[in-house]
mmCIF file of C-alpha atoms and ligand atoms in Angstrom:
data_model
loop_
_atom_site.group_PDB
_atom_site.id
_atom_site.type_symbol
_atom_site.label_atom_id
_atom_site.label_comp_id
_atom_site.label_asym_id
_atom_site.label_seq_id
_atom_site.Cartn_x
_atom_site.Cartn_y
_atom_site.Cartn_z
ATOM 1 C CA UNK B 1 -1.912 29.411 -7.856
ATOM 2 C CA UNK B 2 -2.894 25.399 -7.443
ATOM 3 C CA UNK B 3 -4.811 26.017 -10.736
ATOM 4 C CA UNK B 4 -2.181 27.188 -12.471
ATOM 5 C CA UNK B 5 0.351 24.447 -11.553
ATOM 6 C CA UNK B 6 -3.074 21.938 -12.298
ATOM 7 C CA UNK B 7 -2.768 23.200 -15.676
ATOM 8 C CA UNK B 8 0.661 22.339 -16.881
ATOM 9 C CA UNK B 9 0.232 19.463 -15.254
ATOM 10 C CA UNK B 10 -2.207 18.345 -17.597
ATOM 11 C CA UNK B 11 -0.625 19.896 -20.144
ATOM 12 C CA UNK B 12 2.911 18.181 -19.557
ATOM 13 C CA UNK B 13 0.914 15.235 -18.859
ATOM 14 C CA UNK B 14 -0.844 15.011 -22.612
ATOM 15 C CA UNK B 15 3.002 16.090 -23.975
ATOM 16 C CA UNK B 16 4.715 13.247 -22.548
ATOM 17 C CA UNK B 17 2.023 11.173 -22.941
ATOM 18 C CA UNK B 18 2.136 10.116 -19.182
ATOM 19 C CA UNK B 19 -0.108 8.896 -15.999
ATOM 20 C CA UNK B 20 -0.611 9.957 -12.995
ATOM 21 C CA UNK B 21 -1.006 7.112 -10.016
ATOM 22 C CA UNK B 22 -1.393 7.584 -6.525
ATOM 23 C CA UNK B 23 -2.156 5.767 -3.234
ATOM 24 C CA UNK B 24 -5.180 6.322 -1.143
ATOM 25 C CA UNK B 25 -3.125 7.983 1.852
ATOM 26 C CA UNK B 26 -2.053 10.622 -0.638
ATOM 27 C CA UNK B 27 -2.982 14.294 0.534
ATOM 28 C CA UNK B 28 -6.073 15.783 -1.458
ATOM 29 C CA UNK B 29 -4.549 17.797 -3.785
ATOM 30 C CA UNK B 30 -2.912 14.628 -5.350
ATOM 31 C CA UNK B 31 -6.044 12.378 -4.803
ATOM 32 C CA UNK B 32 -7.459 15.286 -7.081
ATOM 33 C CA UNK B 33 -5.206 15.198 -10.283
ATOM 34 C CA UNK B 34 -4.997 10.946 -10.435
ATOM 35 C CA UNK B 35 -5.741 8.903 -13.131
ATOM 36 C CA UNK B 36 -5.829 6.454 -10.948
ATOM 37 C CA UNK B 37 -6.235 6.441 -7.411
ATOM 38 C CA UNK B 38 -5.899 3.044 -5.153
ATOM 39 C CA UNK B 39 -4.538 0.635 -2.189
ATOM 40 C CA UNK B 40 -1.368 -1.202 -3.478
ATOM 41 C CA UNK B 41 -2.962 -4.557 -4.969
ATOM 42 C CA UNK B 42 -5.040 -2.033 -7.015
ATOM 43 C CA UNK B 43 -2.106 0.156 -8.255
ATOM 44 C CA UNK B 44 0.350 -2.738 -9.105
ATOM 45 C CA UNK B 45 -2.633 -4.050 -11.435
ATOM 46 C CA UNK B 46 -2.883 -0.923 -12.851
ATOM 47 C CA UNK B 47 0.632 -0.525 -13.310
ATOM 48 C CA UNK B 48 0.824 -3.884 -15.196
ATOM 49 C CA UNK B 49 -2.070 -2.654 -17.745
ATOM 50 C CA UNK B 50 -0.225 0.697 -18.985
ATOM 51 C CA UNK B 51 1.294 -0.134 -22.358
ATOM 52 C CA UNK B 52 0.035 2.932 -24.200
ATOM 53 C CA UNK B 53 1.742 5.249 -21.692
ATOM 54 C CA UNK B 54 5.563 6.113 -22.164
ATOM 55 C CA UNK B 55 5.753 7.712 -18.663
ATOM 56 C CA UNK B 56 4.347 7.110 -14.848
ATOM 57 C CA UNK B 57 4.426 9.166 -12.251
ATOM 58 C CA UNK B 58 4.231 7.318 -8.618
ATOM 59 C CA UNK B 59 2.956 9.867 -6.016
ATOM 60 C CA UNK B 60 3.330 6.727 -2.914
ATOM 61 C CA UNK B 61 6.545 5.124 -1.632
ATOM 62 C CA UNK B 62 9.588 3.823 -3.019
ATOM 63 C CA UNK B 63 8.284 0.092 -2.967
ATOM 64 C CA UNK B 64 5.154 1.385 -5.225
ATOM 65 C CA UNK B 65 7.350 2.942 -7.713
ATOM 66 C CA UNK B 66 10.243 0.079 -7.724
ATOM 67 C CA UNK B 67 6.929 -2.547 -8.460
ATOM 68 C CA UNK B 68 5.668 -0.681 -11.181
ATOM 69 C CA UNK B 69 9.181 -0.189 -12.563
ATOM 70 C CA UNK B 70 9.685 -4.201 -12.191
ATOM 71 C CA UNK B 71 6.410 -4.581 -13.891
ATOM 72 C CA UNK B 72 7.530 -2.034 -16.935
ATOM 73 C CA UNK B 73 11.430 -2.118 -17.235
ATOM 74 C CA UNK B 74 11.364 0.144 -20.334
ATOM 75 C CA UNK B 75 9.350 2.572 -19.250
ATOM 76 C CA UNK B 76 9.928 6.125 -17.267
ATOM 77 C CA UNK B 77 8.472 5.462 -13.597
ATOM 78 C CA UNK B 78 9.109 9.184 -11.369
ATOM 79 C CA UNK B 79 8.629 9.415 -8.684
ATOM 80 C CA UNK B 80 8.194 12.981 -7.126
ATOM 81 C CA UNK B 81 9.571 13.511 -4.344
ATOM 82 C CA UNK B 82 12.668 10.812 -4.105
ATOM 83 C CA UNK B 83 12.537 10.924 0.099
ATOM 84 C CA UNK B 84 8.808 9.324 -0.088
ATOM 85 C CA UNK B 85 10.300 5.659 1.747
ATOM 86 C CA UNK B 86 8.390 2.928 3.384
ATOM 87 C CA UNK B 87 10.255 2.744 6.572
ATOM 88 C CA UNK B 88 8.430 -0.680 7.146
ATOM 89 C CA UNK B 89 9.810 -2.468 3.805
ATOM 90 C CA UNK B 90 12.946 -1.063 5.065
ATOM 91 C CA UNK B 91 13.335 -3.441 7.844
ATOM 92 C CA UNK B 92 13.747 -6.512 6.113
ATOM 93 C CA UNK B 93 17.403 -6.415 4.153
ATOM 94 C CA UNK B 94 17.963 -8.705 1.993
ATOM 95 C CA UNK B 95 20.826 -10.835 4.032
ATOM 96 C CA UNK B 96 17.660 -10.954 6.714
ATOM 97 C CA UNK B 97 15.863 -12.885 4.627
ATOM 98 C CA UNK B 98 18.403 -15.332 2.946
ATOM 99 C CA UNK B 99 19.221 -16.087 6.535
ATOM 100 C CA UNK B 100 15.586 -17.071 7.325
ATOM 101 C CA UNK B 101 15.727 -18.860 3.835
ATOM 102 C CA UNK B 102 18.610 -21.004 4.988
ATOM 103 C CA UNK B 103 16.867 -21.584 8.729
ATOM 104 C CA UNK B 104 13.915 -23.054 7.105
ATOM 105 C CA UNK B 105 14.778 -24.840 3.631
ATOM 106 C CA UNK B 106 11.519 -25.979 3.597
ATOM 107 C CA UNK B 107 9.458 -22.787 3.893
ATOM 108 C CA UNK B 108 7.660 -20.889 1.221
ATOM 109 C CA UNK B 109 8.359 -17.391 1.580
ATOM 110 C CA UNK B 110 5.904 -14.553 1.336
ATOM 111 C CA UNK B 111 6.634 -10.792 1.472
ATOM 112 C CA UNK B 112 4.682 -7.967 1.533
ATOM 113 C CA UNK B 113 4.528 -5.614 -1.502
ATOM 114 C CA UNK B 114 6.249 -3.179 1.101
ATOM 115 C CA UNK B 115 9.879 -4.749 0.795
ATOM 116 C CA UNK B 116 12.729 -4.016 -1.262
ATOM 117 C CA UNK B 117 13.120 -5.138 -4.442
ATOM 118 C CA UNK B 118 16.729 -7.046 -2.951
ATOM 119 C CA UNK B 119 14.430 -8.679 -0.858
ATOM 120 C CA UNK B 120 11.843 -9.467 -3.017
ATOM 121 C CA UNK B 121 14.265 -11.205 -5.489
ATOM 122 C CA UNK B 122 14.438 -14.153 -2.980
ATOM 123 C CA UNK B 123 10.280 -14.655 -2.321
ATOM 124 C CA UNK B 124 8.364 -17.087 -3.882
ATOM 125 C CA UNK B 125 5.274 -14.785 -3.979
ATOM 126 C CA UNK B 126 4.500 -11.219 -2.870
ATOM 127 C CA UNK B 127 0.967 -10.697 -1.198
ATOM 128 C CA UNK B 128 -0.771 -7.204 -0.283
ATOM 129 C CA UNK B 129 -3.104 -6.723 2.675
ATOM 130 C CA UNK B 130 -6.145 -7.060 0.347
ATOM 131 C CA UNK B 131 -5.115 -10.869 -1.146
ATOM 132 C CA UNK B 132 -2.641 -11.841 1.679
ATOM 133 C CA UNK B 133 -4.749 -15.000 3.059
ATOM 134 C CA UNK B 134 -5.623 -15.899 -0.809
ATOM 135 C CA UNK B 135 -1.595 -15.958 -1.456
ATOM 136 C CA UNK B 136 -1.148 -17.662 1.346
ATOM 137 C CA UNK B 137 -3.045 -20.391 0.694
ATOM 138 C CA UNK B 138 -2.430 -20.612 -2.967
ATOM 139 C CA UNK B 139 1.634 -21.889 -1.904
ATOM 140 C CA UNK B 140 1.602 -25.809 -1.450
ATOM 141 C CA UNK B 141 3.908 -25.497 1.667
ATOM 142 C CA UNK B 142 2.553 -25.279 5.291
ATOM 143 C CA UNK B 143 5.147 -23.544 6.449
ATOM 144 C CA UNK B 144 5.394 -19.837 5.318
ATOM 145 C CA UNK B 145 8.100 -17.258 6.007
ATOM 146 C CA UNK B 146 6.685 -14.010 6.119
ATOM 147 C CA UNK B 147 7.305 -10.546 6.559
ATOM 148 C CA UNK B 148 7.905 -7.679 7.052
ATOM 149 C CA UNK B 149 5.057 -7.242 8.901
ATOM 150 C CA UNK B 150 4.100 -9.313 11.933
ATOM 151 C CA UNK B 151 0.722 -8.158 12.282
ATOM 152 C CA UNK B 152 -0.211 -8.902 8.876
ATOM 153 C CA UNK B 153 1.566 -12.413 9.491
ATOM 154 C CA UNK B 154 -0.598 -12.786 12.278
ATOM 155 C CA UNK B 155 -3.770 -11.605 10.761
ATOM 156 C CA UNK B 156 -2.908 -14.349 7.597
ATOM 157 C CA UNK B 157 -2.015 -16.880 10.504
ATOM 158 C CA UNK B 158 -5.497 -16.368 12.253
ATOM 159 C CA UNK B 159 -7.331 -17.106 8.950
ATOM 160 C CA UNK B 160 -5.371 -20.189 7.660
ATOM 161 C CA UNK B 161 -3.795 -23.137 8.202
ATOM 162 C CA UNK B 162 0.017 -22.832 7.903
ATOM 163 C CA UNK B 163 2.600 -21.965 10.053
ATOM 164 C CA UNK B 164 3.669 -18.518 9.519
ATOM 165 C CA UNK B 165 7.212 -17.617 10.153
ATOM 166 C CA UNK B 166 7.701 -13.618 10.781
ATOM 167 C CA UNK B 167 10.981 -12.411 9.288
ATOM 168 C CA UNK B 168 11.854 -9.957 10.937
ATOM 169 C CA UNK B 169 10.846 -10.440 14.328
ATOM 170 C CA UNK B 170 9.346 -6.730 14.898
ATOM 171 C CA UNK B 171 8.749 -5.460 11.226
ATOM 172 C CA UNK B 172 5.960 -3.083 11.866
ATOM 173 C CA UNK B 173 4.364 -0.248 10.072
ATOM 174 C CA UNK B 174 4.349 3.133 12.528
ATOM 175 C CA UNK B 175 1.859 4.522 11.574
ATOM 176 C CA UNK B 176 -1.096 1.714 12.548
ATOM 177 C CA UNK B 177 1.238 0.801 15.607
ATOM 178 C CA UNK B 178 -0.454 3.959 17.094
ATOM 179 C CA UNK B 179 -4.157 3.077 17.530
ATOM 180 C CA UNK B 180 -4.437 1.405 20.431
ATOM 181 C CA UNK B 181 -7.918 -0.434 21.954
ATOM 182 C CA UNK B 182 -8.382 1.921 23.751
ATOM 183 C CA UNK B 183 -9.023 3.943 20.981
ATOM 184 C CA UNK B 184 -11.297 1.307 19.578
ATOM 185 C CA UNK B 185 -13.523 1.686 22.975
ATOM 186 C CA UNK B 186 -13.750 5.763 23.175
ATOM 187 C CA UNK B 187 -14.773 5.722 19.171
ATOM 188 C CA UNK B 188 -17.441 3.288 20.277
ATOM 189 C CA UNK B 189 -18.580 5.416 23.110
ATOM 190 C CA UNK B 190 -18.367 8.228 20.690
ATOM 191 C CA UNK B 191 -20.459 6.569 17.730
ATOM 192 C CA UNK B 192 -22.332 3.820 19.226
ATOM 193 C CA UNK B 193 -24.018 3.407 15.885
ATOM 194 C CA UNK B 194 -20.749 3.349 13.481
ATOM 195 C CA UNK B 195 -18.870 0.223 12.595
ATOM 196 C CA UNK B 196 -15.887 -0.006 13.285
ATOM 197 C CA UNK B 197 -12.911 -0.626 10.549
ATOM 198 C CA UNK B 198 -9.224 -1.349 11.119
ATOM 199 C CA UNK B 199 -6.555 -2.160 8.491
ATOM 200 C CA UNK B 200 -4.842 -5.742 8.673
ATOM 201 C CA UNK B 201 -1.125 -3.737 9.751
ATOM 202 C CA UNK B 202 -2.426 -2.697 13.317
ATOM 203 C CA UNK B 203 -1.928 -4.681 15.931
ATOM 204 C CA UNK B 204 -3.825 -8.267 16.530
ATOM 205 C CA UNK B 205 -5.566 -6.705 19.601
ATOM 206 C CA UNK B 206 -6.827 -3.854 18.393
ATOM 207 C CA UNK B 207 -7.935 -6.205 14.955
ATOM 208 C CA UNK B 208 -9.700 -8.354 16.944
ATOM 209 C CA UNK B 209 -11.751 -4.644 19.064
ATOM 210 C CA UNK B 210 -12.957 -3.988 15.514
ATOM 211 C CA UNK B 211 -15.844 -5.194 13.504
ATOM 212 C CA UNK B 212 -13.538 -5.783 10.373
ATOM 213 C CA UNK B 213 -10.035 -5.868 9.204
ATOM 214 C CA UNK B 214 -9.872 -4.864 5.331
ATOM 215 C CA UNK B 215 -7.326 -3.208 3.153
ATOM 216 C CA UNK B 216 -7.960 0.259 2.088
ATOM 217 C CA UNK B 217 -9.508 -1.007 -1.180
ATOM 218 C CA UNK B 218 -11.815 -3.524 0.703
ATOM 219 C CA UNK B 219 -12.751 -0.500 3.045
ATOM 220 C CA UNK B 220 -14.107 1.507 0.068
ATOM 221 C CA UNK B 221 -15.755 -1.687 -1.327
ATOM 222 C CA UNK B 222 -17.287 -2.307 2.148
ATOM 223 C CA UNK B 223 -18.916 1.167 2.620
ATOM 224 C CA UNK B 224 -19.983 1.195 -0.591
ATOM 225 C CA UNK B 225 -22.113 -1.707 -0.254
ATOM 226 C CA UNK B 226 -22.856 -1.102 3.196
ATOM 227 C CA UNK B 227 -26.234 0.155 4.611
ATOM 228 C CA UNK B 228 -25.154 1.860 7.515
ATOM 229 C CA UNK B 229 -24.600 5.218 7.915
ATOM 230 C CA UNK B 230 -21.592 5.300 10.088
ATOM 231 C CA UNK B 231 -17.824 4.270 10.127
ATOM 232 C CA UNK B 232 -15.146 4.631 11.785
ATOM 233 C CA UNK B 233 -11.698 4.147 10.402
ATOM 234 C CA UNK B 234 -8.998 3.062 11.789
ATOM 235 C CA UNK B 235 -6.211 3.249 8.996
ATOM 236 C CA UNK B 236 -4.193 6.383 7.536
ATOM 237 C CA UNK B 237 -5.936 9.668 7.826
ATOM 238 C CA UNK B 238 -6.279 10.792 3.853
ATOM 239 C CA UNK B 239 -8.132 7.179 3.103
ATOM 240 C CA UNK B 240 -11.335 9.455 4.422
ATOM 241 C CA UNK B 241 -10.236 11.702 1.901
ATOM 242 C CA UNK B 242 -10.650 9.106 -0.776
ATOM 243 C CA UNK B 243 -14.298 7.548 0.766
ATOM 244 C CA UNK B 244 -15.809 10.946 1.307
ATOM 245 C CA UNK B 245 -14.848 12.082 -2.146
ATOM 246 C CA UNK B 246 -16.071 8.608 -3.777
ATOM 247 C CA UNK B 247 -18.969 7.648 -1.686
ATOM 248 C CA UNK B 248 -20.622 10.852 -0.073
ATOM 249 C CA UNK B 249 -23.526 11.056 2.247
ATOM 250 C CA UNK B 250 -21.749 8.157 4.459
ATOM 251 C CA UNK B 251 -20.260 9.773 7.948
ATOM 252 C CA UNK B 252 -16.763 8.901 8.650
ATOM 253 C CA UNK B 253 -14.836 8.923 11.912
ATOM 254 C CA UNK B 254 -11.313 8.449 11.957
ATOM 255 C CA UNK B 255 -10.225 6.376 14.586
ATOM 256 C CA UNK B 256 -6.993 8.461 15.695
ATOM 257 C CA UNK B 257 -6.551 12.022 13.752
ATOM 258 C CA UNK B 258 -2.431 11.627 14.203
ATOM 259 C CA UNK B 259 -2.117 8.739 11.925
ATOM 260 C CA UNK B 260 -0.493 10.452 9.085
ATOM 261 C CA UNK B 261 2.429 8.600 7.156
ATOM 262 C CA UNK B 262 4.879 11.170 6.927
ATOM 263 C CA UNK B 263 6.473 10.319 3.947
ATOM 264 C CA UNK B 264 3.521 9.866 1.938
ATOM 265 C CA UNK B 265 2.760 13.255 2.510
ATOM 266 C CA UNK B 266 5.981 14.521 0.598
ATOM 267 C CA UNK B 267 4.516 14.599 -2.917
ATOM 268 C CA UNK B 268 2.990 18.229 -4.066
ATOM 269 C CA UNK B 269 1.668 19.569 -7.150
ATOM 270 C CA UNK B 270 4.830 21.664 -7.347
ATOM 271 C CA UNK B 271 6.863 18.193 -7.046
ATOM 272 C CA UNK B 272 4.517 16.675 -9.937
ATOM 273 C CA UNK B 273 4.976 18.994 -12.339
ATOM 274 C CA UNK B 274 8.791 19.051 -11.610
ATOM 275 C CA UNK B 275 8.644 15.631 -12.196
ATOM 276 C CA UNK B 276 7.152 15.802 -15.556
ATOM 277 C CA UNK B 277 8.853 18.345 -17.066
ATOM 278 C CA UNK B 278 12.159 17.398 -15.579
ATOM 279 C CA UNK B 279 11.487 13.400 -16.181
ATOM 280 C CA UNK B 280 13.177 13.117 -12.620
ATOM 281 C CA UNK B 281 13.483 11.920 -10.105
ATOM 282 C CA UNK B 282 13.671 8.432 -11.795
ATOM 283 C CA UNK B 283 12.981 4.848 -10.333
ATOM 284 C CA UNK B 284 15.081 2.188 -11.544
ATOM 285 C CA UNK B 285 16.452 -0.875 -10.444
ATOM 286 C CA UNK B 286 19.625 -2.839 -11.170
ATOM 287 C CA UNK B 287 18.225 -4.901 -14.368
ATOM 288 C CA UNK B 288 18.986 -8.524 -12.574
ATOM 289 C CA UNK B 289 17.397 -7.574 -9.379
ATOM 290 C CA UNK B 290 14.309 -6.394 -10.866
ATOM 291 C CA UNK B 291 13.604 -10.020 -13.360
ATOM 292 C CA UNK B 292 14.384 -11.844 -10.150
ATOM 293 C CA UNK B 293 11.256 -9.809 -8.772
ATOM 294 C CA UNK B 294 9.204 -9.827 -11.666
ATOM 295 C CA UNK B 295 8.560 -13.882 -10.695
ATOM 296 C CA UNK B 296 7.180 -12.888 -7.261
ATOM 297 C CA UNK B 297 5.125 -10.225 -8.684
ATOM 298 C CA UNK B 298 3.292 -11.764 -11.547
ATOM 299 C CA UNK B 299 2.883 -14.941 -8.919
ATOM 300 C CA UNK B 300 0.640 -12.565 -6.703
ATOM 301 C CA UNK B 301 -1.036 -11.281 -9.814
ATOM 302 C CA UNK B 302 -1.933 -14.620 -11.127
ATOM 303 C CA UNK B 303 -3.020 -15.597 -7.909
ATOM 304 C CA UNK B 304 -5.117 -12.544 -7.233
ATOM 305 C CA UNK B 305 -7.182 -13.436 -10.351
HETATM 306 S S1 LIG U 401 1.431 3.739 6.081
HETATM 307 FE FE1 LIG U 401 2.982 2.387 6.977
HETATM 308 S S2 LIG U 401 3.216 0.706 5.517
HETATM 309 FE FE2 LIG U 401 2.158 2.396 4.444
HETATM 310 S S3 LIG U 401 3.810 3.534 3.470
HETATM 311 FE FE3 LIG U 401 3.439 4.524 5.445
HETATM 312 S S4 LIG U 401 4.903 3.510 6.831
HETATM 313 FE FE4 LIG U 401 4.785 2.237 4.992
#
């Protein structure tokens, strides 16, 4: 049956002339039929380097999509299942932030990549876990509104200078608000010999029980050049999907088997090939909203060089 629906995907796919990119917490079936699999910094990239494709297909969250649509106005960006949200870059509306903005007239104001685009009109810069301290410090002012996420904030406020702001008090991601240290300590127990990964959204506590605090794409860069054996991770569940499948022979441990992003999980093959044949659901932003963005974006991208 999944070989079947493979098939006209890749048929549909050569047709339409169209690519397939997904995040690293996307299930392995999708992981499977990328052609191009990685953590945001790495997709956005990618989606800025696509000029012989007429159509993308965005199996991650609404923010994903909306960037690479911001990035390539003129082009088709699906996405397959529409539902697939970021409840995190949901938390900072847009009157949120020109509030903050008119608190603190002298701020510089980064946002994570997980915001909407109404928000991300109004930042000076976006940043993603993996370049968040670089951003940071490439912005001449000291003080920095920030958000949505406060651990993030905190994690960029740890390793610089400035004064980070958190807008909104509270933005969290749910799904790394679940590991708790006490986690951290039982996987220790557990795997004395592992080392022990968390991803910069958890909380500051639990960051500071692990041995490091990377992005998903600095995880896969770290094990890769690592010697040791064993790791556990404390991130999404499927980004041991994507290690295992691109670096065997390393033994991973996920730090808590429940941390599964719901809506990331709402893309299927079924919902891909819809998508292509159908050239629906679409993307798109209001055409204003998404030039205003398109400063913040290319900032991070020139600063990420
Ligand atoms: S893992 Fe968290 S930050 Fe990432 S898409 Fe899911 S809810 Fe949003």
């Amino acid at each position: 049956m999944n070989n079947s629906i493979i098939d006209e995907i890749k048929k549909l796919k050569e047709e339409k002339n169209a690519i397939i990119l997904a995040h690293n917490y996307q299930p392995k079936e999708i992981q499977d039929i990328a052609d191009f699999l990685g953590d945001s910094l790495e997709l956005c990239i990618k989606a800025s380097e696509i000029e012989d494709k007429d159509l993308v297909v965005f199996c991650g969250v609404d923010f994903m999509a909306e960037t690479a649509h911001i990035l390539n106005p003129d082009k088709k960006i699906l996405i397959p299942d529409i539902e697939a949200e970021c409840p995190m870059a949901h938390m900072l509306p847009e009157e949120e932030l020109l509030k903050a903005k008119e608190e603190h007239p002298d701020a510089g104001v980064i946002l994570y990549v997980n915001s909407i685009a109404e928000a991300k009109q109004h930042a000076d810069t976006l940043c993603t876990s993996a370049n968040a301290v670089k951003i940071a410090e490439s912005l001449n002012q000291d003080k920095i509104l920030f958000g949505p996420d406060n651990n993030l904030g905190a994690h960029v406020q740890e390793k610089t200078d400035k004064e980070i702001i958190p807008v909104p008090k509270g933005g969290h991601c749910y799904v790394h608000k679940l590991f708790h240290v006490e986690d951290v300590e039982l996987k220790r127990e557990q795997h004395p010999n592992a080392i022990v990964i968390c991803h910069p959204e958890c909380n500051m506590d639990v960051q500071e029980a692990c041995d490091e605090v990377l992005s998903t794409g600095g995880m896969l860069k770290f094990i890769e050049e690592s010697e040791n054996e064993e790791f556990v991770i404390g991130t999404e569940i499927d980004m041991i999907t994507r290690i295992n499948s691109e670096i065997p022979g390393k033994k991973l441990y996920p730090m808590l088997e429940g941390a599964i992003c719901e809506t990331m999980k709402l893309h299927t093959l079924e919902k891909v090939r819809d998508a292509l044949k159908n050239e629906a659901p679409e993307i798109k932003l209001p055409s204003d909203i998404a030039s205003k963005s398109l400063k913040a974006v290319q900032h991070m991208l020139d600063a990420s060089n």
